[in-house]
Coordinates of N, CA and C in Angstrom, one line a residue:
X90 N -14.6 11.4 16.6 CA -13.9 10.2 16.8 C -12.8 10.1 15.8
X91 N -11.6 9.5 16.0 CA -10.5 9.9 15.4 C -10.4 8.3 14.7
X92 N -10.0 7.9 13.5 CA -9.5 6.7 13.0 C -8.7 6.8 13.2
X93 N -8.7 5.2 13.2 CA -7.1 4.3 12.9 C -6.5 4.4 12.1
X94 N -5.4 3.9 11.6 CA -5.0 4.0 10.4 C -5.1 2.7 9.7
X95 N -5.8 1.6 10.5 CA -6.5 0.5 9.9 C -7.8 1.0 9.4
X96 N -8.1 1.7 9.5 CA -9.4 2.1 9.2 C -9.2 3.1 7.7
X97 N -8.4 4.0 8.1 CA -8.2 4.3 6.9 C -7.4 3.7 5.7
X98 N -6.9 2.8 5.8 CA -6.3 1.8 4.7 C -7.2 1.1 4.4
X99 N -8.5 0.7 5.3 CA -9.5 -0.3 5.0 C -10.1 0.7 4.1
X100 N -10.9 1.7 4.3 CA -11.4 2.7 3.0 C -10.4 3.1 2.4
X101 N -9.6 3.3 2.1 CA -8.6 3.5 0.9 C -8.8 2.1 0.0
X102 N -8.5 1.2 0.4 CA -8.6 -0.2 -0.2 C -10.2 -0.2 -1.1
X103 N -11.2 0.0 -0.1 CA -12.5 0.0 -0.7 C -13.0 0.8 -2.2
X104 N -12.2 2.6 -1.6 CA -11.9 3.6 -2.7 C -11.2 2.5 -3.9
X105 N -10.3 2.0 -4.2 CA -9.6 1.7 -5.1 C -10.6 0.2 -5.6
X106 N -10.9 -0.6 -5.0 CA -12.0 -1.6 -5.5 C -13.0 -0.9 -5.8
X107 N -13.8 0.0 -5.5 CA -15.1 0.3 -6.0 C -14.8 1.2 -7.4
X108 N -13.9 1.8 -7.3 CA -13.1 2.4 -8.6 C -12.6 1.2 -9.7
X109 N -12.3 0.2 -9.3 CA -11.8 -1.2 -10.0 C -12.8 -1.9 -10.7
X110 N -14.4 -2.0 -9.8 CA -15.3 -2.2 -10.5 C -15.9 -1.9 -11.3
X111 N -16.0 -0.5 -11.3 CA -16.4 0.7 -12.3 C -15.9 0.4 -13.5
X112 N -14.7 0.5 -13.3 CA -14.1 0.4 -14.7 C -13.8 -0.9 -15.1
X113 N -14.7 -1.8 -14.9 CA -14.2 -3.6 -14.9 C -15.1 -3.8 -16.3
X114 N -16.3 -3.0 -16.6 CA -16.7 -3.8 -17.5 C -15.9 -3.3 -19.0
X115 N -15.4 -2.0 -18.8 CA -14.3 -1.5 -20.5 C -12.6 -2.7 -20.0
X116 N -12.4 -2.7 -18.8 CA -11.4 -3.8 -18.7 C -11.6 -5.1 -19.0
X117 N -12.4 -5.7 -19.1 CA -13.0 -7.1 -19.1 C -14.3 -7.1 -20.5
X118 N -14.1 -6.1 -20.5 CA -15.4 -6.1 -22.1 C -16.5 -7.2 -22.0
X119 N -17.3 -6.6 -20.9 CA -18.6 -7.1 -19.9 C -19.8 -6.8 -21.5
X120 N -20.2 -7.7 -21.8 CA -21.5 -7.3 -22.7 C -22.4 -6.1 -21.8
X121 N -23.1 -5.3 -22.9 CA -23.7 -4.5 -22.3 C -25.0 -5.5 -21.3
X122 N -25.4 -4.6 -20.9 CA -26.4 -5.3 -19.9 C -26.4 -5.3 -18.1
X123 N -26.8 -6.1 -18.1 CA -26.9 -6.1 -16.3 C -25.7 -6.3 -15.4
X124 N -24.8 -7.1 -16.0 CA -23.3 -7.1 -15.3 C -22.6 -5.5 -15.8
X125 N -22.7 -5.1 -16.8 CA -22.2 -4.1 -16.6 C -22.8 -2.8 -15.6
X126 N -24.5 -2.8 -16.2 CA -24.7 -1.9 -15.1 C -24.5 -2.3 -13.4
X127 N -24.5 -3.1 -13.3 CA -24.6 -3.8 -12.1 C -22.7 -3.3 -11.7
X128 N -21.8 -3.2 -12.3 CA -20.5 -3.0 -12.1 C -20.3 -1.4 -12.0
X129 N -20.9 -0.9 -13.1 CA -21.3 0.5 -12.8 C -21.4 1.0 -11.3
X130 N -22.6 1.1 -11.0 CA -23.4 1.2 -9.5 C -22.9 1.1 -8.6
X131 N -22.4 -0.4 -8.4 CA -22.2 -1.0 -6.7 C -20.6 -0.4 -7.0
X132 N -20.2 0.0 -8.2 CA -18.6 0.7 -8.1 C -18.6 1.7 -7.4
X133 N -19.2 2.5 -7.7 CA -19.9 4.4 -8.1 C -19.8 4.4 -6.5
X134 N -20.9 3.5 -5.9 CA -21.6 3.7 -4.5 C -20.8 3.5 -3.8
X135 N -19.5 2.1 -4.0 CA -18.8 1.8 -3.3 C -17.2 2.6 -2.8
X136 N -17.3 3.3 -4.0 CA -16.0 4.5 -4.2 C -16.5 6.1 -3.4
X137 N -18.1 6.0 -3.5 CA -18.4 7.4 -2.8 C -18.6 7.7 -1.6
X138 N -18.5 5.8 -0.8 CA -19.0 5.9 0.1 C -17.9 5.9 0.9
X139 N -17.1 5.1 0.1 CA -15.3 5.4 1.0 C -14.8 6.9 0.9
X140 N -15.1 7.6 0.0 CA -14.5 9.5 0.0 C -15.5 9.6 1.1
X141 N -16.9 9.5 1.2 CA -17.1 10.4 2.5 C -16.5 9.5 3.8
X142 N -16.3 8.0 3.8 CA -16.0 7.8 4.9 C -14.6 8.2 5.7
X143 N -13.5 8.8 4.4 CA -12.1 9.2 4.6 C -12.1 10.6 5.0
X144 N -13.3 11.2 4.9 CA -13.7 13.1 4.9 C -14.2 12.8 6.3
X145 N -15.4 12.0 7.0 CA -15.5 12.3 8.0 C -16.4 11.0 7.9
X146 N -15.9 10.4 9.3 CA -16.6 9.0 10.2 C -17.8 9.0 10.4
X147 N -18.9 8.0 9.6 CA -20.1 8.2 10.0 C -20.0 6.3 10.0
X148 N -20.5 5.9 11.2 CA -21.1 4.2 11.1 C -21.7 4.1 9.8
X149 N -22.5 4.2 9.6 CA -24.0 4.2 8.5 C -23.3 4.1 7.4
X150 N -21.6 4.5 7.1 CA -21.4 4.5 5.8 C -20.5 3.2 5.3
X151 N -20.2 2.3 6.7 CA -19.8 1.3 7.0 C -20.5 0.5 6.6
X152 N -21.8 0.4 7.0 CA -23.1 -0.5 7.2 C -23.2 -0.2 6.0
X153 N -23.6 0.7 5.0 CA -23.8 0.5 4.0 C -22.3 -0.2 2.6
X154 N -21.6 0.2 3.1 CA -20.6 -0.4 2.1 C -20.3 -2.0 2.5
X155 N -20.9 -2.4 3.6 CA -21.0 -4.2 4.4 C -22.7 -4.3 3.2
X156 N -23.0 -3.5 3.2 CA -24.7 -4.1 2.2 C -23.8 -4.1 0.7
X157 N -23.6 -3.3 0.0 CA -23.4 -3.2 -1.0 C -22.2 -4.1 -1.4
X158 N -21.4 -4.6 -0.6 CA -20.3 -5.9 -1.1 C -21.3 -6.9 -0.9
X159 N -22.2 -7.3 0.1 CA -23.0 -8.6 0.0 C -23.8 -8.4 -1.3
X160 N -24.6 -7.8 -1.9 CA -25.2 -7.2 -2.9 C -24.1 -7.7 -4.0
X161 N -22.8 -7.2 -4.4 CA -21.6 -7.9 -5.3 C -21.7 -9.0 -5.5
X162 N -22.1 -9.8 -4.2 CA -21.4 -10.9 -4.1 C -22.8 -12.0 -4.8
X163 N -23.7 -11.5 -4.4 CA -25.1 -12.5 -5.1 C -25.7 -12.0 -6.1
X164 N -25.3 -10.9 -6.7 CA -25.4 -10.2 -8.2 C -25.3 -11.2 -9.1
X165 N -24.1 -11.9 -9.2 CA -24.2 -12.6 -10.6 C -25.6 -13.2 -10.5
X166 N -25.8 -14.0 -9.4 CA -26.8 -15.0 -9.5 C -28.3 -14.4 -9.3
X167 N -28.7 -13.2 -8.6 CA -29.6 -12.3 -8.9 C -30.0 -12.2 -9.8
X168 N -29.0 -11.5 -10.9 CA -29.2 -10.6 -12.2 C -28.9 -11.5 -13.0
X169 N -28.6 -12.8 -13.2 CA -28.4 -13.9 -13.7 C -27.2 -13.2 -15.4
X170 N -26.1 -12.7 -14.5 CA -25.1 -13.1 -15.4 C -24.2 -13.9 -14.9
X171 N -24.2 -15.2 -14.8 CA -23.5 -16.2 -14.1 C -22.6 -16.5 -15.3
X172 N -23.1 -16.9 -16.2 CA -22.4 -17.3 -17.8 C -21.3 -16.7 -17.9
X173 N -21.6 -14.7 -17.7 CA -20.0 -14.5 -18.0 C -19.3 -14.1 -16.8
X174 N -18.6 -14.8 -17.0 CA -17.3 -15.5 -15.8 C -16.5 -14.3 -15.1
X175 N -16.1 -13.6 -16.2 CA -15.4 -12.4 -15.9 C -16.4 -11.6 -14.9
X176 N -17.2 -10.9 -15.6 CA -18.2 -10.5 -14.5 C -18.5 -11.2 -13.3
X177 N -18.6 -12.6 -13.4 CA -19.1 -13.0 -12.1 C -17.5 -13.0 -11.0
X178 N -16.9 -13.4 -11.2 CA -15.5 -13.1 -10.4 C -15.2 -12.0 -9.9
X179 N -15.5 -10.7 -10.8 CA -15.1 -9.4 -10.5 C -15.9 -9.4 -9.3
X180 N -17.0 -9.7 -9.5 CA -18.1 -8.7 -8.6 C -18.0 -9.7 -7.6
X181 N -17.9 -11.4 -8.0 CA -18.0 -11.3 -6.5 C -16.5 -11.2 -5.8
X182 N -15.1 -11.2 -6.3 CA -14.7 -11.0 -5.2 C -14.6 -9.5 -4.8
X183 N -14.4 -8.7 -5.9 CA -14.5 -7.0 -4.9 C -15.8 -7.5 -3.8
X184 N -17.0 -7.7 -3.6 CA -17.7 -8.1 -2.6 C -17.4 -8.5 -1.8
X185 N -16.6 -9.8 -1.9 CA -16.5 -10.5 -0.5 C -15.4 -9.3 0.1
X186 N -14.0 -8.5 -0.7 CA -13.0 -8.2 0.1 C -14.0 -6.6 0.8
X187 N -14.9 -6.2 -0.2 CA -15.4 -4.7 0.5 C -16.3 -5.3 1.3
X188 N -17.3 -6.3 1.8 CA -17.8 -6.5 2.9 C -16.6 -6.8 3.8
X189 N -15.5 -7.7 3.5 CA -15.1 -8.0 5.1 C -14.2 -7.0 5.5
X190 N -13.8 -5.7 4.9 CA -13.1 -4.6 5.3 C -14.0 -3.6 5.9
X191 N -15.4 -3.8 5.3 CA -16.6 -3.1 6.2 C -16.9 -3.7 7.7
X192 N -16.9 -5.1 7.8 CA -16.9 -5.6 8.8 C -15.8 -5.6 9.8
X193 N -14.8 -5.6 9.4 CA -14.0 -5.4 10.1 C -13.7 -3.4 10.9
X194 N -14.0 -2.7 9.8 CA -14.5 -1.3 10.4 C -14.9 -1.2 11.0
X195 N -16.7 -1.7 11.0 CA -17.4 -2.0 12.2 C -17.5 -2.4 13.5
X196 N -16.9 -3.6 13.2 CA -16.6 -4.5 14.6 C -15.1 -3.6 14.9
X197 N -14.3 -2.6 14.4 CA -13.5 -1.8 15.3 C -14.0 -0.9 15.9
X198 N -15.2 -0.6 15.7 CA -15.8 0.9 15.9 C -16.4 0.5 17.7
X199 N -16.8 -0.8 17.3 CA -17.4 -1.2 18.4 C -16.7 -1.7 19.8
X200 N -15.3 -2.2 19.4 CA -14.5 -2.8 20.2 C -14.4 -1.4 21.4
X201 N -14.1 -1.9 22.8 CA -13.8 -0.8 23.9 C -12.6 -1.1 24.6
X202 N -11.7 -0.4 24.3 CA -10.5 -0.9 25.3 C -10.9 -1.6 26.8
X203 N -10.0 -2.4 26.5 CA -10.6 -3.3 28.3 C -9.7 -2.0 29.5
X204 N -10.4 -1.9 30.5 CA -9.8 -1.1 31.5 C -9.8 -2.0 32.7
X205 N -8.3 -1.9 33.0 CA -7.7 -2.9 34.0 C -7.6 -2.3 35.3
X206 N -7.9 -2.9 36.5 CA -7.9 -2.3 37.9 C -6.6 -2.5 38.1
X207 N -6.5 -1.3 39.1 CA -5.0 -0.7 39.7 C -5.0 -1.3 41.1
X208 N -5.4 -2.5 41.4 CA -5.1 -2.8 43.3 C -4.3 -3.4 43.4

């Protein structure tokens, strides 16, 4: 199955956030702890999951990069670093934008061209 090139700008975009998060807590000088590792991880995961999704198409890797932005997104309040602000912004918005570019993937993958009768 051949992507779009909305699809591949959608993981390109993801590549570059999940890379953005990674490196958010030496940008933002996140106290050590759970917002850091927590920025760590869902970076790491979210950057690896866009290289293999730009190497070759697998759904699954969609689905999982739609888990791991919702996961962003209720981290602060999970892992209860709500207090620091910086952390909580980062993580949740890279979340909200890499789930809705996952979802949007998805719900492409699914769409079927309408086929219109010739009478």
């Amino acid at each position: 199955m051949e992507k779009s090139k909305l699809a591949v700008g959608c993981d390109v975009i993801n590549l570059i956030l999940g890379a953005f998060l990674f490196i958010s807590p030496w940008l933002f000088a996140f106290a050590p702890g759970a917002e850091s590792w927590n920025a760590w991880i869902a970076g790491a995961v979210i950057a690896i999951l866009s290289i293999a999704a730009l190497s070759a198409f697998a759904e699954w890797e969609e689905w999982l990069n739609l888990i791991v932005g919702l996961w962003a997104i209720v981290s602060p309040w999970a892992l209860k670093f709500i207090a620091n602000t910086d952390a909580m912004r980062v993580a949740v918005v890279v979340g909200v934008i890499v789930a809705v570019l996952a979802a949007v993937e998805i719900w492409m993958t699914h769409q079927r061209p309408q086929v219109t009768s010739t009478r």
